[in-house]
mmCIF file of C-alpha atoms in Angstrom:
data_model
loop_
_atom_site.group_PDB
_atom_site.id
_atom_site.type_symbol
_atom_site.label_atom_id
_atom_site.label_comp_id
_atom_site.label_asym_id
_atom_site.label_seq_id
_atom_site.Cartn_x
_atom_site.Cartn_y
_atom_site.Cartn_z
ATOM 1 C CA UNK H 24 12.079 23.727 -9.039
ATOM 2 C CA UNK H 25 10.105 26.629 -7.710
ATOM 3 C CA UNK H 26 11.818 28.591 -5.708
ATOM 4 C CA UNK H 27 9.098 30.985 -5.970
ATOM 5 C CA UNK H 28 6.339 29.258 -5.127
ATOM 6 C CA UNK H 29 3.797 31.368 -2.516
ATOM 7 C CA UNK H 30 2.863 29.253 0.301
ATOM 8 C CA UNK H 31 0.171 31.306 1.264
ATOM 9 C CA UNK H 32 -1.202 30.556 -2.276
ATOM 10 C CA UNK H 33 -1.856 27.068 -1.450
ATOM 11 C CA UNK H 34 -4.840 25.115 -1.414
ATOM 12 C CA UNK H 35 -4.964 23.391 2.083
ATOM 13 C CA UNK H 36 -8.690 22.118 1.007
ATOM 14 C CA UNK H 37 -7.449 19.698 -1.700
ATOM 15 C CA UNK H 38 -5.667 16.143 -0.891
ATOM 16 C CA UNK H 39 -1.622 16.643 -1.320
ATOM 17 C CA UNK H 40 -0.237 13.619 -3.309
ATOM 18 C CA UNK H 41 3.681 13.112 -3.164
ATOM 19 C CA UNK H 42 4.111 13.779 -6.380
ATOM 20 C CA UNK H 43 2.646 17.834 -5.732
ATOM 21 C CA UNK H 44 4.473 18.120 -2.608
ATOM 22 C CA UNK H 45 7.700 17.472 -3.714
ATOM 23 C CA UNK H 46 7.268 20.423 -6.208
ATOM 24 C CA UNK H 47 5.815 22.201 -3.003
ATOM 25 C CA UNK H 48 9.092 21.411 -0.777
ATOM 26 C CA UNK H 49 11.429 22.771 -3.072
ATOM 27 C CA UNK H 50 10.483 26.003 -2.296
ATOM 28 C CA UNK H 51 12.775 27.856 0.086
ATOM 29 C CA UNK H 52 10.123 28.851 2.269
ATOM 30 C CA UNK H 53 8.545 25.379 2.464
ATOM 31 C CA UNK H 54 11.342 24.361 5.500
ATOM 32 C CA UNK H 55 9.703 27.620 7.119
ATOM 33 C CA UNK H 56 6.626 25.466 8.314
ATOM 34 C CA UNK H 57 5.970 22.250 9.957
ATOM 35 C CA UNK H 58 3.710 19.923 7.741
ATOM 36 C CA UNK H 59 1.196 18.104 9.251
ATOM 37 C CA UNK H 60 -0.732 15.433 7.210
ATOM 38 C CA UNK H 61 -3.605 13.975 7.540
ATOM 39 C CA UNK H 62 -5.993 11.514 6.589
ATOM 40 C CA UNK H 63 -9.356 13.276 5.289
ATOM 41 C CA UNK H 64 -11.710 16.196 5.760
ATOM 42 C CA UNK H 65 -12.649 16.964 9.051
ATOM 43 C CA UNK H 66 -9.179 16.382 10.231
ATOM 44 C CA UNK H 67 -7.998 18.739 8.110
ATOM 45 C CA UNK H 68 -10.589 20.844 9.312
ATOM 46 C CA UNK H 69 -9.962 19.785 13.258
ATOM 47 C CA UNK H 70 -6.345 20.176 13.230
ATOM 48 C CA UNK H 71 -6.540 23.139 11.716
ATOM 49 C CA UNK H 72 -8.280 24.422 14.216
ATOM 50 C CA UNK H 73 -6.307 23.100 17.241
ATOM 51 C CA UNK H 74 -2.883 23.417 15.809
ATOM 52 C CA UNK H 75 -2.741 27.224 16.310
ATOM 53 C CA UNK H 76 0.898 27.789 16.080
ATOM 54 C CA UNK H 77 1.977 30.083 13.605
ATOM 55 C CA UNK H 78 4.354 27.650 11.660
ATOM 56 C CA UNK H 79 2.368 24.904 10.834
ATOM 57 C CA UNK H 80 -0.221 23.860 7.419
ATOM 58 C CA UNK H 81 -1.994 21.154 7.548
ATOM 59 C CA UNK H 82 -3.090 19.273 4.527
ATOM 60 C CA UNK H 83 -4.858 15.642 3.582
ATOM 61 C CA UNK H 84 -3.096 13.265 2.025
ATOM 62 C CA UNK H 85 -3.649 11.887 -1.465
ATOM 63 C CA UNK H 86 -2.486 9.171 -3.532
ATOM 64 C CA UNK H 87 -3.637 8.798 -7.587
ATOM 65 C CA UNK H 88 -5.860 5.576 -7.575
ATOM 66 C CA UNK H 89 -5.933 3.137 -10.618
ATOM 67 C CA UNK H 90 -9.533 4.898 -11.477
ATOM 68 C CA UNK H 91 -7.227 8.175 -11.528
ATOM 69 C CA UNK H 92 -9.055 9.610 -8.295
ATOM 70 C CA UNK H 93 -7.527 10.806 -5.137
ATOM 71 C CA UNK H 94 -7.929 9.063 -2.627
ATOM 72 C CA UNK H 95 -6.807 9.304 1.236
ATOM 73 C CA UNK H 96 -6.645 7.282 4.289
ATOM 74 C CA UNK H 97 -3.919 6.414 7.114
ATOM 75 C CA UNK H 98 -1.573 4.464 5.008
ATOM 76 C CA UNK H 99 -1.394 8.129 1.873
ATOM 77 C CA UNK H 100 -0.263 9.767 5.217
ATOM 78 C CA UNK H 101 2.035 7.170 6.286
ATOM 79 C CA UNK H 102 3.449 6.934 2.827
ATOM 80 C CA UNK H 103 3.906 10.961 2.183
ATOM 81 C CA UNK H 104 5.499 11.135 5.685
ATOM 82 C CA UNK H 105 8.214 8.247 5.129
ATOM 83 C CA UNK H 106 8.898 9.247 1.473
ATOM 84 C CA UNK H 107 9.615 13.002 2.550
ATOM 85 C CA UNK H 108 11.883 11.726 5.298
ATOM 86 C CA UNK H 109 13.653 8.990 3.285
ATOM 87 C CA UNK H 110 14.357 11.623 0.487
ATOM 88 C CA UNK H 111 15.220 13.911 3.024
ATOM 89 C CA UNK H 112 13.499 16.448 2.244
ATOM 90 C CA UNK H 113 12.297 18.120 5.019
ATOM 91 C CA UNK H 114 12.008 16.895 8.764
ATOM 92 C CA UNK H 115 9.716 19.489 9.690
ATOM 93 C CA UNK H 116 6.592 17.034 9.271
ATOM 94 C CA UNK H 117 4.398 14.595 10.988
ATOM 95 C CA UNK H 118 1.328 13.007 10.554
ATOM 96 C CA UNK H 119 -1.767 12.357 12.486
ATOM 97 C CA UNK H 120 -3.580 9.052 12.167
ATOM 98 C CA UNK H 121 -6.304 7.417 13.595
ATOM 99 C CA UNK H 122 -5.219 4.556 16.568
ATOM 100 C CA UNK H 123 -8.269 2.313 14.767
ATOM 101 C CA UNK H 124 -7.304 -1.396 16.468
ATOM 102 C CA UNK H 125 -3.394 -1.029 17.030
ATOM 103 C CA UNK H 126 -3.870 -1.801 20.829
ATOM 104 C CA UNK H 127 -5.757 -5.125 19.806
ATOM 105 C CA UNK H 128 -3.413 -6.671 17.415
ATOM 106 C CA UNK H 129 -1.717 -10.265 18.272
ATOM 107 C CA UNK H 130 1.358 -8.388 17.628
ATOM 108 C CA UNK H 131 2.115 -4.731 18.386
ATOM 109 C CA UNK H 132 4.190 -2.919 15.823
ATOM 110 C CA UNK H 133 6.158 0.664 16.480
ATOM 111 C CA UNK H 134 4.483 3.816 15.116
ATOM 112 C CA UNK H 135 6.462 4.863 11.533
ATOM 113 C CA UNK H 136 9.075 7.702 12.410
ATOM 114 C CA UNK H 137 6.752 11.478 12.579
ATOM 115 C CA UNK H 138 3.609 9.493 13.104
ATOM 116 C CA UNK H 139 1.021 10.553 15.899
ATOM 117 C CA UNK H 140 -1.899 8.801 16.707
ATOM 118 C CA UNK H 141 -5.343 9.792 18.303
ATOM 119 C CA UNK H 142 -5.703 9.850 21.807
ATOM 120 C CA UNK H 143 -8.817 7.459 21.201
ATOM 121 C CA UNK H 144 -9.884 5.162 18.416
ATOM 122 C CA UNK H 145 -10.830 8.095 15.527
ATOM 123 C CA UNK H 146 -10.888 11.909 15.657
ATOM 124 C CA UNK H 147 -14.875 11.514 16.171
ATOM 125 C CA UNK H 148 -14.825 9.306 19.643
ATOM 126 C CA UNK H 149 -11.501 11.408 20.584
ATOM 127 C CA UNK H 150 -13.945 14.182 20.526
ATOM 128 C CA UNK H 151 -16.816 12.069 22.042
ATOM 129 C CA UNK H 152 -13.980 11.400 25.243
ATOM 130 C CA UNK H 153 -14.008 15.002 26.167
ATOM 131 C CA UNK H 154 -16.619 16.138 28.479
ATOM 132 C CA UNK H 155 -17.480 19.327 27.805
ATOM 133 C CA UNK H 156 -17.391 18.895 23.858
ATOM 134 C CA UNK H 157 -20.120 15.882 24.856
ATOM 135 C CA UNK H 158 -22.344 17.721 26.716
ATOM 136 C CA UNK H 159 -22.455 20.248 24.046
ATOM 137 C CA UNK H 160 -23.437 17.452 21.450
ATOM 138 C CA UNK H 161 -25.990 15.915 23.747
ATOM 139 C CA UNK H 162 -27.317 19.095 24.802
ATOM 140 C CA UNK H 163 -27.558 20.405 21.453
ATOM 141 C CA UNK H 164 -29.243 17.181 19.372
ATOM 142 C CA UNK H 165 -31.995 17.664 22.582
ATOM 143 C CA UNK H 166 -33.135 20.485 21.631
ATOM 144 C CA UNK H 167 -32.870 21.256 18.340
ATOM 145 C CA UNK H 168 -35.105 19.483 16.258
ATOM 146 C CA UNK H 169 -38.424 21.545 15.950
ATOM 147 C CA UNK H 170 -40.496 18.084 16.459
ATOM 148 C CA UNK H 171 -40.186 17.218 20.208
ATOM 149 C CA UNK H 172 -40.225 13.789 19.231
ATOM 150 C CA UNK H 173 -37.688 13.668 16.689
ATOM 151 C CA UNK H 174 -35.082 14.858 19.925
ATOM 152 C CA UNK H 175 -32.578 13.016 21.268
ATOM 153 C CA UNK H 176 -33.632 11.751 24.634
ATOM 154 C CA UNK H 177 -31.487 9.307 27.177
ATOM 155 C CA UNK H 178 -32.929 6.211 26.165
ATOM 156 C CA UNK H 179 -32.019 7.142 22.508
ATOM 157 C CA UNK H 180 -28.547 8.138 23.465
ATOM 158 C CA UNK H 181 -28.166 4.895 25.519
ATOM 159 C CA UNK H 182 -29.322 2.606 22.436
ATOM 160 C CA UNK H 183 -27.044 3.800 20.197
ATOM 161 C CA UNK H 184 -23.827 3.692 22.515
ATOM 162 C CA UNK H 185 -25.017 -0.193 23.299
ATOM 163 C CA UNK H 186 -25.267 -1.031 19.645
ATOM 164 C CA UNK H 187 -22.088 0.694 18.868
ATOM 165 C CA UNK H 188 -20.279 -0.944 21.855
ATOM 166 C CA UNK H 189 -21.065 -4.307 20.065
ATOM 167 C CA UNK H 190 -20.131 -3.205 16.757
ATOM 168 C CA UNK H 191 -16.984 -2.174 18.743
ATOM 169 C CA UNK H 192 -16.685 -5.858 20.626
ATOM 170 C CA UNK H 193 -16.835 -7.132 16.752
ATOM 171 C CA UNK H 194 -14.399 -4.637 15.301
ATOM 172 C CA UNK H 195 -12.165 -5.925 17.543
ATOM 173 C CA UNK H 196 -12.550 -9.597 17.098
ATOM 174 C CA UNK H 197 -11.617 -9.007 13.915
ATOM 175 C CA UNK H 198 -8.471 -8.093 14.568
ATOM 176 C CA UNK H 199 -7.339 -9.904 17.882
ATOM 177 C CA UNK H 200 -8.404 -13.073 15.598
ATOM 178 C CA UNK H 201 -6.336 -12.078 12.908
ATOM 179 C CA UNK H 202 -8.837 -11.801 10.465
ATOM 180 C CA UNK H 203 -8.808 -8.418 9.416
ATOM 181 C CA UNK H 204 -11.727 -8.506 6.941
ATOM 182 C CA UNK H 205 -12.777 -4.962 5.335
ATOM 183 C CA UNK H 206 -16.589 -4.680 6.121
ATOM 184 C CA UNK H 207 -19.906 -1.802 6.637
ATOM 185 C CA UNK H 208 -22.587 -2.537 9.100
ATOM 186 C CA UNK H 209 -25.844 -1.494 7.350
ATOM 187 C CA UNK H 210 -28.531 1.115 9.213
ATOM 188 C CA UNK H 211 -31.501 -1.682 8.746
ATOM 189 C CA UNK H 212 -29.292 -3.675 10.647
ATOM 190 C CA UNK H 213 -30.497 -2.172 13.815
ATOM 191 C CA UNK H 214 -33.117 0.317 12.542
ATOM 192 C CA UNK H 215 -36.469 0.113 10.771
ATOM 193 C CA UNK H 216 -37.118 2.911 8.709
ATOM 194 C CA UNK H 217 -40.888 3.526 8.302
ATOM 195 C CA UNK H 218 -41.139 3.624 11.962
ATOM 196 C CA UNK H 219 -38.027 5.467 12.942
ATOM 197 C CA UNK H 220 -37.531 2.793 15.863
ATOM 198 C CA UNK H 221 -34.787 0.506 16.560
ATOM 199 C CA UNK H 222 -34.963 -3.385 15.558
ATOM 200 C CA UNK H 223 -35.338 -4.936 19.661
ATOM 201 C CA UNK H 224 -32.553 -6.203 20.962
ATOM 202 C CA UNK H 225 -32.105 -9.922 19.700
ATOM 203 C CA UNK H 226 -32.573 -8.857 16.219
ATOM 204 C CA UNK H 227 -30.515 -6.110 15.823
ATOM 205 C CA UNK H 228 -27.650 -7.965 17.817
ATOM 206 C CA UNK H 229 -28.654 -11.332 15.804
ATOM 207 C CA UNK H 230 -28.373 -9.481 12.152
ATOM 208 C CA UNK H 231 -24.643 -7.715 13.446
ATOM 209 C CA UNK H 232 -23.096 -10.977 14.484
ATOM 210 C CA UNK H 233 -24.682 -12.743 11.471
ATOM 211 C CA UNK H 234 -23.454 -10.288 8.821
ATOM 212 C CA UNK H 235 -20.152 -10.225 10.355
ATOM 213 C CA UNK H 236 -20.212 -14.256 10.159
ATOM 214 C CA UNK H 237 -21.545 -14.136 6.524
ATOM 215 C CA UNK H 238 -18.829 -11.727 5.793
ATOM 216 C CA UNK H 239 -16.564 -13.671 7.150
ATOM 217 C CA UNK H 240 -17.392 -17.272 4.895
ATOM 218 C CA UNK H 241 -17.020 -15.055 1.781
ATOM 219 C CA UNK H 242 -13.514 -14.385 1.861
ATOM 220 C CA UNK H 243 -11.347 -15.850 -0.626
ATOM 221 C CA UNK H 244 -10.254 -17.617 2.348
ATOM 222 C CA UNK H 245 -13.198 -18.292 4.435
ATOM 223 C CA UNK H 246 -13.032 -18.203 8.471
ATOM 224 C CA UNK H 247 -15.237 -19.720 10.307
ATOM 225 C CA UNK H 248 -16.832 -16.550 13.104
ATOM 226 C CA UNK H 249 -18.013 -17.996 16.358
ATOM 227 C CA UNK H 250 -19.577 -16.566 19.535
ATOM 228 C CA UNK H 251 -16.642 -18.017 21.370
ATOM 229 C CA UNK H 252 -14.528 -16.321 19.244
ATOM 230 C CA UNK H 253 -16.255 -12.997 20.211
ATOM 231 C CA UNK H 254 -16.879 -13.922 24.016
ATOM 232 C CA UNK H 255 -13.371 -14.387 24.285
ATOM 233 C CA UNK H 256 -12.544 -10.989 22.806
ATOM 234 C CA UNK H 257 -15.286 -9.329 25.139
ATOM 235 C CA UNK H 258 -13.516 -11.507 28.209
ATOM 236 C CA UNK H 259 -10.032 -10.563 27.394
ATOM 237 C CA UNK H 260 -10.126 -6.903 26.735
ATOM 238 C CA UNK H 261 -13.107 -6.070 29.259
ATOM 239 C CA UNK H 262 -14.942 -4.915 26.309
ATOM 240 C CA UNK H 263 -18.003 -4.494 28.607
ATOM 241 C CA UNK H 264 -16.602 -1.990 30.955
ATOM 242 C CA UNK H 265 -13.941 -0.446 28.961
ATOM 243 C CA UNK H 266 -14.535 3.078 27.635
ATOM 244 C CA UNK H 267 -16.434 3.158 24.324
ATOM 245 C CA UNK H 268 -14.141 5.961 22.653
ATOM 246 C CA UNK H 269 -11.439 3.335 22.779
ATOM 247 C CA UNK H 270 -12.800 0.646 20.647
ATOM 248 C CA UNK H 271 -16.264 2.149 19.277
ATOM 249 C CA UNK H 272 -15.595 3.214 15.840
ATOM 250 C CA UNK H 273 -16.506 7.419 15.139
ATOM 251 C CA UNK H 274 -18.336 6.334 12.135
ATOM 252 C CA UNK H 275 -20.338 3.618 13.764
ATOM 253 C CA UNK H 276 -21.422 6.271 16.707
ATOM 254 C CA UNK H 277 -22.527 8.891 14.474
ATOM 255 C CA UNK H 278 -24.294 7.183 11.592
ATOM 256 C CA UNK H 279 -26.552 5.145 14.430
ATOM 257 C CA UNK H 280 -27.371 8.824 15.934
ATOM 258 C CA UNK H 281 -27.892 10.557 12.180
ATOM 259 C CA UNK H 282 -30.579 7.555 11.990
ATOM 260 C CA UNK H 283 -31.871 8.290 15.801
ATOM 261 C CA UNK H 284 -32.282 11.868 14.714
ATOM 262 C CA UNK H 285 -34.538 11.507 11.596
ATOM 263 C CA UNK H 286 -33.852 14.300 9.596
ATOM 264 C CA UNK H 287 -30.777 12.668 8.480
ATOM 265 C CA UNK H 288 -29.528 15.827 5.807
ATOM 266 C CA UNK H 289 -29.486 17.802 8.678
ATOM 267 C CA UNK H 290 -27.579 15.641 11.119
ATOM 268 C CA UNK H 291 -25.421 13.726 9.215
ATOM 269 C CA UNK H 292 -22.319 12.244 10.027
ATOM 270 C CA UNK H 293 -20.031 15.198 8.590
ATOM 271 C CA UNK H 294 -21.900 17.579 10.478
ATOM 272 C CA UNK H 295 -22.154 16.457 13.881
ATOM 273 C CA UNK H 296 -18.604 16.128 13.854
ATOM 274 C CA UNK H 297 -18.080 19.362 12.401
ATOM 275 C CA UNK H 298 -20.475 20.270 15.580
ATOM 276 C CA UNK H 299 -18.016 18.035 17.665
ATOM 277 C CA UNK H 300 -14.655 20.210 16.671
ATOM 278 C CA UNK H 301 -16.660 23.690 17.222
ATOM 279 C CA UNK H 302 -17.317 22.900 20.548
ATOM 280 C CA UNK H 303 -13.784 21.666 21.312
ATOM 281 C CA UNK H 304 -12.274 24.839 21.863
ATOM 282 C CA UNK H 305 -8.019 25.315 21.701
ATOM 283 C CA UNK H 306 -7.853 25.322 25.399
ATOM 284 C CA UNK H 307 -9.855 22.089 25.707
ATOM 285 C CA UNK H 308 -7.713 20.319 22.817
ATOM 286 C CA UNK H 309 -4.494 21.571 24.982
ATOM 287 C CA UNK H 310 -5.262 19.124 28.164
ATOM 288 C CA UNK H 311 -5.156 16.344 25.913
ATOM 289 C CA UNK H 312 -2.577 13.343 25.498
ATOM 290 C CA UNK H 313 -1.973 14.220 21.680
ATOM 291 C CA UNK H 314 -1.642 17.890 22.793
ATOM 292 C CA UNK H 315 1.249 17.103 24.984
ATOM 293 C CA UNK H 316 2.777 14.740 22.114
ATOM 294 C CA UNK H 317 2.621 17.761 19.508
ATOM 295 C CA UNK H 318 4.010 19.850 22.187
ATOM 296 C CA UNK H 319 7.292 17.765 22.972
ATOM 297 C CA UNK H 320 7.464 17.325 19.490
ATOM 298 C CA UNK H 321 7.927 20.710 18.266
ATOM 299 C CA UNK H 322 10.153 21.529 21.404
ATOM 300 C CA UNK H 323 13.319 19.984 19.251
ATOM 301 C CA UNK H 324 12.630 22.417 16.757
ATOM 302 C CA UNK H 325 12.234 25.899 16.250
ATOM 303 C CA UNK H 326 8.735 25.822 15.119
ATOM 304 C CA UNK H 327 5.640 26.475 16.699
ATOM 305 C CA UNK H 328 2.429 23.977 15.809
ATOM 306 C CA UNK H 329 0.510 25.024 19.223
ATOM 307 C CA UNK H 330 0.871 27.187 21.535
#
């Protein structure tokens, strides 16, 4: 037990594994705040920021990996929310996940008791889906390169939403289909290096579907990927009208623009969505459908997570 364990000691930067936090929760003052866990880095670092009430910590889960790493992800959280409810001990958390493909699936399946999801696919296109915190980006990648021609410009910006819309149309085949196949698009895929230009069209859209398919025949139970297979998926879901935050995948988005914007060290993936969540200010996180969520949530008890 410790029963004197200082909260405000705590180190909200490193991944929580269920075997710290129970040690954590049987502090006393541990059932003083609502826990809110999450799956990596810049959520930590987003919700952090948004959740300004002043009972809540948030922290990234962690499980201990066979190499004896920590590792995160949306099923640590799930698993550190469910075992601190089933061993009752504390209801004073929830967790935040991404949504990823759960509206696509065959078969829909109930969120795990505590469990929130984004309002769009990640925490990066949930971002992307608010106006003013996409103007800043757009506006900010336009002019800040010193090299006029390494800025982002409209036809740039159009590019790489089109070639992450058909990542997206593929992301989701994968699941409608049932296939559910762990894969990476690569950058050459749609980008040649030397010349910092994008592949034309056919090619770029000719190597995605092609990986995909190749990725598909080398499972230890191969499936056969079609264009059918994908039209249908496009045709079903409206994939060609429907809003990109909702099936384009954060990661996707951002590496294609790190690559658009050259001086990839500088605009990396971590860092234009640490851009993203400093131009999301509280009051802009506070019209949004997880916003009202957290808020009906902590109604039932007498702890504050946002204001």
């Amino acid at each position: 037990m410790e029963d004197d364990f200082d909260l405000t000691t705590l180190d909200t930067t490193q991944a929580i594994t269920m075997e710290r936090f129970r040690q954590i929760l049987a502090s006393p003052a541990a059932d003083m705040v609502c826990w809110v866990i999450v799956e990596g880095e810049m959520d930590t670092i987003a919700y952090s920021k948004f959740l300004d009430g002043s009972d809540v910590i948030v922290m990234k889960a962690g499980y201990t990996a066979k190499d004896n790493l920590v590792h995160g992800g949306k099923k640590a959280v799930q698993n550190i929310v469910s075992a601190t409810l089933q061993e009752n001990l504390t209801t004073n958390i929830i967790g935040i996940v991404d949504s990823d493909y759960r509206e696509f699936e065959q078969t829909h399946t109930d969120l795990p008791p505590h469990i929130l999801c984004t309002d769009k696919r990640d925490l990066e296109m949930s971002l992307w889906s608010i106006t003013d915190v996409r103007e800043a980006l757009v506006n900010y990648l336009s002019t800040s390169p010193a090299k006029p021609i390494r800025r982002l410009t409209q036809p740039k910006l159009d590019k790489t939403l089109e070639i992450c819309r058909y990542m997206g149309t593929i992301h989701v085949s994968n699941v409608w289909h049932g296939i559910h196949h762990q894969y990476e698009f690569k950058n050459s895929h749609y980008w040649v290096y030397r010349q910092n230009i994008f592949l034309d069209d056919a090619t770029w859209k000719a190597n995605l579907f092609n990986f995909y398919c190749a990725e598909c025949s080398s499972m230890d139970n191969p499936v056969t990927f079609t264009r059918e297979m994908l039209d249908a998926t496009i045709h079903h879901f409206d994939l060609n009208t429907r809003d990109i935050s909702e099936f384009g995948r954060g990661h996707d988005f951002l590496g294609i623009l790190s690559s658009v914007m050259i001086q990839t060290d500088a605009y990396n993936e971590d860092k234009l969505t640490v851009y993203m969540i400093n131009a999301c200010t509280k009051d802009l996180f506070s019209h949004t459908p997880l916003h009202a969520k957290i808020q009906t949530w902590q109604s039932e008890l007498s702890l504050q997570l946002v204001a």
